[in-house]
Short mmCIF file of C-alpha atoms and ligand atoms in Angstrom, two decimals:
data_model
loop_
_atom_site.label_atom_id
_atom_site.label_comp_id
_atom_site.label_asym_id
_atom_site.label_seq_id
_atom_site.Cartn_x
_atom_site.Cartn_y
_atom_site.Cartn_z
CA MET K 21 0.00 0.00 0.00
CA GLN K 22 2.61 2.54 1.11
CA THR K 23 5.81 3.10 -0.82
CA GLY K 24 8.82 4.69 0.81
CA PRO K 25 10.97 4.03 3.85
CA THR K 26 9.75 2.78 7.21
CA VAL K 27 11.15 4.91 10.03
CA ALA K 28 11.04 4.44 13.80
CA LEU K 29 10.82 7.54 16.02
CA ILE K 30 11.91 7.06 19.62
CA VAL K 31 10.36 9.77 21.76
CA ALA K 32 12.89 10.44 24.51
CA ALA K 33 12.60 14.15 25.21
CA GLY K 34 11.50 13.82 28.85
CA GLN K 35 13.60 15.72 31.37
CA GLY K 36 12.16 14.59 34.67
CA SER K 37 11.60 11.28 36.28
CA ARG K 38 9.24 9.60 38.68
CA SER K 39 11.87 6.87 38.97
CA GLY K 40 13.68 8.60 41.85
CA SER K 41 16.86 9.38 39.86
CA SER K 42 18.22 12.76 38.76
CA THR K 43 19.11 11.38 35.33
CA PRO K 44 16.16 11.34 32.90
CA LYS K 45 15.00 7.75 33.13
CA GLN K 46 15.54 6.98 29.43
CA TYR K 47 19.30 7.29 30.08
CA SER K 48 19.23 4.98 33.12
CA ALA K 49 20.77 1.54 32.65
CA ILE K 50 19.02 -1.79 32.70
CA GLY K 51 21.28 -4.83 32.34
CA GLY K 52 24.25 -2.48 32.09
CA ARG K 53 22.80 -0.60 29.11
CA ALA K 54 20.76 2.61 28.89
CA MET K 55 17.03 2.09 28.29
CA ILE K 56 17.15 4.21 25.16
CA ALA K 57 20.05 2.13 23.81
CA HIS K 58 18.01 -1.07 24.25
CA ALA K 59 15.07 0.41 22.32
CA HIS K 60 17.31 1.87 19.60
CA ALA K 61 19.13 -1.44 19.05
CA ALA K 62 15.90 -3.45 18.89
CA LEU K 63 14.26 -1.14 16.36
CA ALA K 64 17.43 -0.74 14.26
CA ALA K 65 17.86 -4.52 14.12
CA HIS K 66 14.40 -5.16 12.64
CA PRO K 67 14.73 -5.89 8.92
CA ALA K 68 11.62 -3.88 7.96
CA ILE K 69 12.83 -0.67 9.65
CA ASP K 70 15.03 1.46 7.43
CA GLU K 71 16.03 4.16 9.91
CA VAL K 72 15.71 5.06 13.58
CA VAL K 73 15.46 8.72 14.64
CA VAL K 74 15.61 9.69 18.31
CA VAL K 75 13.69 12.75 19.53
CA ILE K 76 15.65 14.11 22.50
CA GLY K 77 15.31 17.05 24.86
CA GLU K 78 17.33 20.25 24.45
CA GLY K 79 20.76 19.74 26.01
CA GLN K 80 20.62 15.93 25.93
CA GLN K 81 22.95 15.48 22.92
CA ALA K 82 25.96 14.55 25.06
CA MET K 83 23.94 12.08 27.16
CA LEU K 84 22.63 10.43 23.99
CA ALA K 85 26.11 10.17 22.45
CA ALA K 86 27.48 8.71 25.69
CA VAL K 87 24.99 5.84 25.71
CA ILE K 88 24.56 5.05 21.97
CA GLY K 89 27.25 6.96 20.09
CA GLU K 90 26.48 9.16 17.11
CA VAL K 91 22.94 8.38 15.94
CA ARG K 92 20.39 10.44 14.06
CA HIS K 93 18.40 12.66 16.40
CA VAL K 94 16.22 15.76 16.45
CA ILE K 95 15.27 18.09 19.30
CA GLY K 96 11.73 17.62 20.59
CA GLY K 97 9.22 20.01 22.12
CA ALA K 98 7.68 20.70 25.51
CA THR K 99 5.06 17.97 25.19
CA ARG K 100 5.05 14.46 23.77
CA ARG K 101 2.79 15.62 20.93
CA GLU K 102 5.22 18.39 19.96
CA SER K 103 8.13 15.94 20.12
CA VAL K 104 6.37 13.53 17.76
CA ALA K 105 5.61 16.46 15.44
CA ALA K 106 9.33 17.39 15.42
CA GLY K 107 10.13 13.82 14.48
CA LEU K 108 7.49 13.73 11.73
CA ALA K 109 8.97 16.94 10.27
CA ALA K 110 12.39 15.29 10.07
CA ILE K 111 11.55 12.02 8.31
CA GLY K 112 11.00 13.39 4.81
CA ASP K 113 9.44 10.93 2.37
CA ALA K 114 8.97 8.07 4.86
CA ALA K 115 5.78 6.10 4.15
CA ARG K 116 5.37 4.35 7.50
CA VAL K 117 6.41 5.42 10.99
CA LEU K 118 6.59 3.61 14.31
CA VAL K 119 6.29 6.00 17.25
CA HIS K 120 7.88 4.51 20.34
CA ASP K 121 8.42 5.61 23.95
CA ALA K 122 11.98 5.29 25.26
CA ALA K 123 10.53 4.19 28.61
CA ARG K 124 9.73 0.81 27.01
CA PRO K 125 13.25 -0.54 26.39
CA PHE K 126 12.45 -4.03 25.13
CA VAL K 127 10.78 -4.23 21.72
CA PRO K 128 10.00 -7.76 20.52
CA GLY K 129 10.41 -8.13 16.75
CA ALA K 130 7.17 -10.13 16.56
CA VAL K 131 5.17 -7.10 17.75
CA ILE K 132 6.72 -4.98 14.99
CA ASP K 133 5.79 -7.70 12.47
CA ARG K 134 2.16 -7.64 13.65
CA LEU K 135 1.96 -3.82 13.56
CA LEU K 136 3.35 -3.55 10.03
CA ALA K 137 1.07 -6.32 8.78
CA ALA K 138 -1.97 -4.50 10.24
CA LEU K 139 -0.80 -1.27 8.60
CA ASP K 140 -1.43 -2.86 5.21
CA HIS K 141 -5.16 -2.59 5.94
CA LEU K 142 -5.59 0.47 8.19
CA PRO K 143 -3.69 3.79 8.58
CA GLY K 144 -2.78 3.05 12.20
CA ALA K 145 -2.00 0.03 14.40
CA ILE K 146 -1.18 -0.27 18.10
CA PRO K 147 -0.18 -3.11 20.46
CA VAL K 148 -2.61 -3.81 23.30
CA LEU K 149 -2.92 -6.27 26.19
CA PRO K 150 -6.01 -7.22 28.19
CA VAL K 151 -6.43 -5.76 31.68
CA ALA K 152 -6.00 -8.49 34.29
CA ASP K 153 -6.44 -6.50 37.51
CA THR K 154 -9.75 -5.29 38.88
CA LEU K 155 -10.16 -1.58 38.19
CA ALA K 156 -11.93 0.78 40.57
CA GLN K 157 -12.45 4.51 41.12
CA ALA K 158 -9.66 5.92 43.32
CA GLY K 159 -10.37 7.89 46.46
CA GLU K 160 -9.73 8.10 50.18
CA VAL K 161 -12.27 5.32 50.41
CA LEU K 162 -12.68 2.84 47.58
CA GLY K 163 -14.97 3.87 44.77
CA ASP K 164 -17.01 1.84 42.30
CA VAL K 165 -15.48 -0.96 40.27
CA VAL K 166 -14.92 -0.06 36.62
CA PRO K 167 -15.94 -3.00 34.43
CA ARG K 168 -12.74 -4.22 32.79
CA ALA K 169 -14.44 -6.37 30.15
CA GLY K 170 -13.56 -4.87 26.80
CA LEU K 171 -10.77 -2.66 28.22
CA VAL K 172 -7.19 -2.96 27.01
CA ARG K 173 -3.80 -1.56 28.01
CA VAL K 174 -2.26 0.46 25.16
CA GLN K 175 1.47 0.12 24.49
CA THR K 176 3.99 1.46 21.98
CA PRO K 177 5.42 1.30 19.33
CA GLN K 178 2.37 2.61 17.50
CA ALA K 179 2.56 2.29 13.72
CA PHE K 180 1.08 4.75 11.24
CA ASP K 181 0.81 5.73 7.65
CA VAL K 182 2.98 8.89 7.75
CA ALA K 183 0.59 11.02 5.69
CA ALA K 184 -2.34 10.08 7.95
CA LEU K 185 -0.40 10.88 11.13
CA ARG K 186 0.76 14.21 9.69
CA ASP K 187 -2.89 15.03 8.89
CA ALA K 188 -3.90 14.13 12.44
CA HIS K 189 -1.23 16.39 13.93
CA ALA K 190 -2.13 19.25 11.60
CA ALA K 191 -5.81 19.02 12.60
CA TRP K 192 -5.21 18.73 16.35
CA ASP K 193 -6.25 21.60 18.65
CA ALA K 194 -2.92 22.80 20.07
CA GLY K 195 -4.64 23.87 23.29
CA VAL K 196 -5.51 20.27 24.19
CA GLU K 197 -2.99 17.63 25.18
CA ALA K 198 -3.23 14.30 23.37
CA THR K 199 -2.81 11.02 25.24
CA ASP K 200 -1.18 9.34 22.27
CA ASP K 201 -0.99 9.40 18.49
CA ALA K 202 -3.62 6.69 18.05
CA GLN K 203 -6.24 8.95 19.68
CA MET K 204 -5.19 11.79 17.38
CA LEU K 205 -5.74 9.56 14.36
CA ARG K 206 -9.19 8.60 15.67
CA ALA K 207 -9.98 12.31 16.15
CA ILE K 208 -9.84 12.83 12.38
CA GLY K 209 -12.13 9.86 11.80
CA LEU K 210 -9.55 7.22 10.89
CA ASP K 211 -9.56 3.67 12.27
CA VAL K 212 -6.70 2.22 14.26
CA ALA K 213 -6.08 -1.53 14.34
CA THR K 214 -5.17 -3.33 17.54
CA VAL K 215 -2.63 -6.15 17.57
CA GLU K 216 -1.41 -8.33 20.44
CA GLY K 217 1.13 -6.52 22.63
CA ASP K 218 3.77 -8.05 24.87
CA ILE K 219 4.61 -7.73 28.58
CA MET K 220 8.21 -7.03 27.50
CA LEU K 221 6.83 -3.68 26.28
CA ASP K 222 5.58 -2.65 29.71
CA LYS K 223 6.54 0.92 30.57
CA ILE K 224 9.25 1.57 33.14
CA THR K 225 8.16 4.33 35.47
CA TYR K 226 8.81 3.59 39.15
CA PRO K 227 11.98 2.33 40.93
CA ALA K 228 10.45 -1.14 41.33
CA ASP K 229 9.93 -1.32 37.54
CA PHE K 230 13.71 -1.19 37.06
CA ALA K 231 14.26 -4.25 39.25
CA ALA K 232 11.50 -6.12 37.42
CA ALA K 233 13.04 -5.20 34.06
CA GLU K 234 16.49 -6.39 35.20
CA ALA K 235 14.98 -9.73 36.15
CA ARG K 236 13.12 -9.89 32.84
CA ILE K 237 16.21 -9.54 30.63
CA ALA K 238 18.66 -11.54 32.78
CA PRO K 239 17.72 -14.84 31.08
CA THR K 240 18.30 -13.30 27.63
CA LEU K 241 22.01 -12.71 28.27
CA VAL K 242 24.75 -15.36 28.33
CA SER K 243 28.16 -15.02 29.91
CA ARG K 244 31.27 -15.30 27.75
CA SER K 245 34.96 -15.13 28.68
CA ALA K 246 37.92 -14.84 26.32
CA THR K 247 41.65 -14.40 26.71
CA GLY K 248 44.24 -12.15 25.10
CA TYR K 249 48.04 -12.35 25.04
CA ASP K 250 50.71 -9.94 23.82
CA VAL K 251 54.48 -9.38 23.91
CA HIS K 252 56.56 -6.35 23.04
CA ARG K 253 60.32 -5.83 23.06
CA LEU K 254 62.02 -3.46 25.53
CA GLU K 255 64.36 -0.99 23.87
CA ALA K 256 66.38 2.02 24.89
CA GLY K 257 65.07 5.40 23.74
CA GLU K 258 61.37 4.37 23.92
CA GLU K 259 58.72 5.61 26.34
CA LEU K 260 57.20 2.91 28.54
CA TRP K 261 53.41 2.92 28.24
CA LEU K 262 51.82 0.20 30.32
CA GLY K 263 48.14 -0.12 31.17
CA GLY K 264 47.50 3.30 29.65
CA VAL K 265 49.99 4.94 32.02
CA LEU K 266 53.41 6.47 31.20
CA ILE K 267 55.94 4.85 33.54
CA PRO K 268 59.43 6.25 34.18
CA HIS K 269 61.94 3.54 33.18
CA ASP K 270 65.33 3.29 31.46
CA ARG K 271 63.79 1.51 28.47
CA GLY K 272 60.37 1.39 26.82
CA LEU K 273 58.30 -1.00 24.72
CA SER K 274 58.82 -0.94 20.99
CA GLY K 275 56.17 -1.62 18.37
CA HIS K 276 54.08 0.00 15.68
CA SER K 277 51.71 1.77 18.09
CA ASP K 278 52.76 2.84 21.59
CA ALA K 279 53.24 -0.94 22.16
CA ASP K 280 51.21 -1.01 25.40
CA VAL K 281 51.14 -4.80 25.90
CA ALA K 282 48.63 -4.55 28.72
CA LEU K 283 46.01 -2.68 26.69
CA HIS K 284 46.68 -4.90 23.66
CA ALA K 285 46.08 -8.09 25.66
CA ILE K 286 42.81 -6.73 27.10
CA THR K 287 41.72 -5.52 23.64
CA ASP K 288 42.21 -9.03 22.23
CA ALA K 289 40.33 -10.56 25.16
CA LEU K 290 37.33 -8.27 24.57
CA LEU K 291 37.35 -8.90 20.81
CA GLY K 292 37.44 -12.62 21.60
CA THR K 293 34.19 -12.46 23.60
CA ILE K 294 32.30 -11.55 20.42
CA GLY K 295 34.44 -13.52 17.98
CA ALA K 296 35.55 -10.29 16.30
CA GLY K 297 39.09 -11.32 15.38
CA ASP K 298 42.09 -9.68 17.01
CA ILE K 299 43.69 -6.26 17.32
CA GLY K 300 45.53 -6.71 14.02
CA THR K 301 42.20 -7.29 12.24
CA HIS K 302 40.92 -3.91 13.32
CA PHE K 303 44.17 -1.89 13.46
CA PRO K 304 46.61 -3.47 10.97
CA PRO K 305 50.29 -2.60 11.56
CA SER K 306 50.48 -1.90 7.80
CA ASP K 307 48.25 1.16 8.33
CA ALA K 308 50.36 4.29 8.93
CA ARG K 309 47.53 5.80 11.02
CA TRP K 310 48.49 3.56 13.95
CA ARG K 311 52.21 4.46 14.00
CA GLY K 312 52.94 5.54 17.56
CA ALA K 313 49.19 5.61 18.25
CA ALA K 314 47.93 5.64 21.84
CA SER K 315 46.48 2.18 22.52
CA ASP K 316 43.57 3.46 24.61
CA GLN K 317 41.65 3.99 21.34
CA PHE K 318 42.09 0.30 20.43
CA LEU K 319 40.69 -0.75 23.78
CA ALA K 320 37.80 1.74 23.64
CA HIS K 321 36.93 0.47 20.15
CA ALA K 322 36.83 -3.15 21.32
CA ALA K 323 34.53 -2.18 24.20
CA SER K 324 32.23 -0.27 21.82
CA LEU K 325 32.00 -3.32 19.53
CA VAL K 326 30.90 -5.50 22.46
CA ARG K 327 28.31 -2.91 23.51
CA ALA K 328 27.08 -2.51 19.91
CA GLU K 329 26.14 -6.20 20.01
CA GLY K 330 24.08 -5.56 23.13
CA GLY K 331 26.89 -6.82 25.36
CA VAL K 332 27.62 -5.78 28.92
CA LEU K 333 31.22 -5.71 30.19
CA ASP K 334 31.48 -7.44 33.55
CA PHE K 335 35.14 -7.95 34.43
CA VAL K 336 38.70 -7.71 33.15
CA ASP K 337 41.71 -9.44 34.74
CA LEU K 338 45.27 -8.71 33.58
CA THR K 339 48.62 -10.34 34.39
CA LEU K 340 51.87 -8.57 33.48
CA ILE K 341 55.00 -10.71 33.20
CA CYS K 342 58.32 -8.87 33.61
CA GLU K 343 61.36 -8.52 35.89
CA ALA K 344 61.24 -4.71 35.75
CA PRO K 345 59.81 -2.20 36.25
CA LYS K 346 58.06 -3.04 39.51
CA ILE K 347 54.30 -2.99 38.78
CA GLY K 348 53.08 -2.51 42.38
CA PRO K 349 53.70 1.27 42.55
CA HIS K 350 51.74 1.80 39.29
CA ARG K 351 48.95 -0.72 39.83
CA ALA K 352 46.36 1.74 41.17
CA ALA K 353 46.96 4.24 38.35
CA MET K 354 46.70 1.51 35.68
CA ARG K 355 43.53 0.12 37.24
CA ALA K 356 41.91 3.56 37.29
CA ARG K 357 42.96 4.27 33.70
CA ILE K 358 41.75 0.93 32.31
CA ALA K 359 38.43 1.28 34.17
CA ALA K 360 38.01 4.78 32.70
CA ILE K 361 38.74 3.64 29.13
CA LEU K 362 36.24 0.80 29.45
CA GLY K 363 33.54 2.75 31.30
CA LEU K 364 33.78 0.34 34.25
CA THR K 365 34.26 0.77 37.98
CA GLU K 366 37.69 -0.06 39.45
CA LYS K 367 36.14 -3.09 41.14
CA GLN K 368 35.58 -4.55 37.68
CA VAL K 369 39.30 -4.37 36.80
CA SER K 370 42.05 -6.52 38.33
CA ILE K 371 45.78 -6.14 37.70
CA LYS K 372 48.40 -8.67 38.76
CA ALA K 373 52.12 -9.01 38.03
CA THR K 374 54.67 -11.79 38.14
CA THR K 375 58.26 -12.44 37.10
CA SER K 376 59.41 -15.51 35.20
CA GLU K 377 62.22 -16.23 37.69
CA ARG K 378 64.79 -14.75 35.30
CA LEU K 379 63.96 -17.46 32.77
CA GLY K 380 63.24 -16.78 29.12
CA PHE K 381 62.93 -13.44 27.33
CA THR K 382 61.03 -11.77 30.16
CA GLY K 383 63.59 -13.11 32.63
CA ARG K 384 66.40 -11.59 30.55
CA LYS K 385 64.45 -8.28 30.50
CA GLU K 386 64.26 -8.37 26.71
CA GLY K 387 60.53 -7.73 26.69
CA ILE K 388 57.27 -7.62 28.63
CA ALA K 389 54.42 -10.11 28.21
CA ALA K 390 50.78 -9.59 29.19
CA GLN K 391 47.81 -11.89 29.38
CA ALA K 392 44.23 -10.92 30.04
CA ILE K 393 40.80 -12.42 30.41
CA ALA K 394 37.58 -10.51 29.86
CA THR K 395 34.10 -11.58 30.94
CA VAL K 396 31.01 -10.10 29.30
CA ARG K 397 27.30 -10.88 28.97
CA VAL K 398 25.89 -10.85 25.45
CA PRO K 399 22.44 -11.55 24.00
CA ALA K 400 21.96 -15.32 23.67
MG1 MG M 12 50.82 -5.60 20.70
#
């Protein structure tokens, strides 16, 4: 019926929260990942959705970039309706749009399938679930029961023919606040289909909802551990970068980049957890860009690849093998630096050191070796 792209709008312009946190709730983490990042990844991964546009609040650009990276976004308005309108103005020749609330982080692909199928027959479609609880009028003393037969709970994403939704917004009385886009479509006389929703789409509002959501996604993640190993030669006239820290020493590590064996070993361990090759795959020594390069960017890139797959970094453990320098005096600084590069707490980073009893190349002080293990949780 419609020709043109299908776009998802994530409405995330809210500034406040009833969740008890000072951060707008859409930026709060569930399962180690911001709510808005969950929703963005789920919508972007659906094969029928061509683009995802996030509608954020003024001043939230840095928060958005911190939790998802650089993604397409527009600035919303003071109300949800105005934010949706800002999104509709930005999606050009899109034929179909899914309007979604960032407060519903988990978006099952099957619900999107049902919405888009329904959109072939009507200009709007929304996911709904039956009401299980008894409903009654609120008050200091209990009021009358509201018959729940025939009532449904309305969720998002809500799917629309773009032209129809633009008409509905254009016709809406700006002095009245709309509950959602489906009601605006009905207000211009158009029918909205209902499809089966999903409890995974339940809105996260109160502190207890966060705990319930954590429990809900825990079974969807599996734990993976992988190791990394690296060696670099010690040479006179080189700086010694180790664990992202510059250490005073008579010799330094030599290599194409800054030759930080510690960061290289952890980078390989992280890449291993998602089967993404090794550091040389991503930063080939043949590429002049990496000559003398600071290795923190390699490590940060590996962490971003894990997170892009929906992964959560849990723990990193590193062992340095050398006779000198002594690692103990620098351990705290390295731990803090590695935690900062990875966006982890220091408790999630462990650093150990050993000698090789003067045996072998490390024993002869010809080089430093490092081995690491990283543990992450990734979608099953
Ligand atoms: Mg190396």
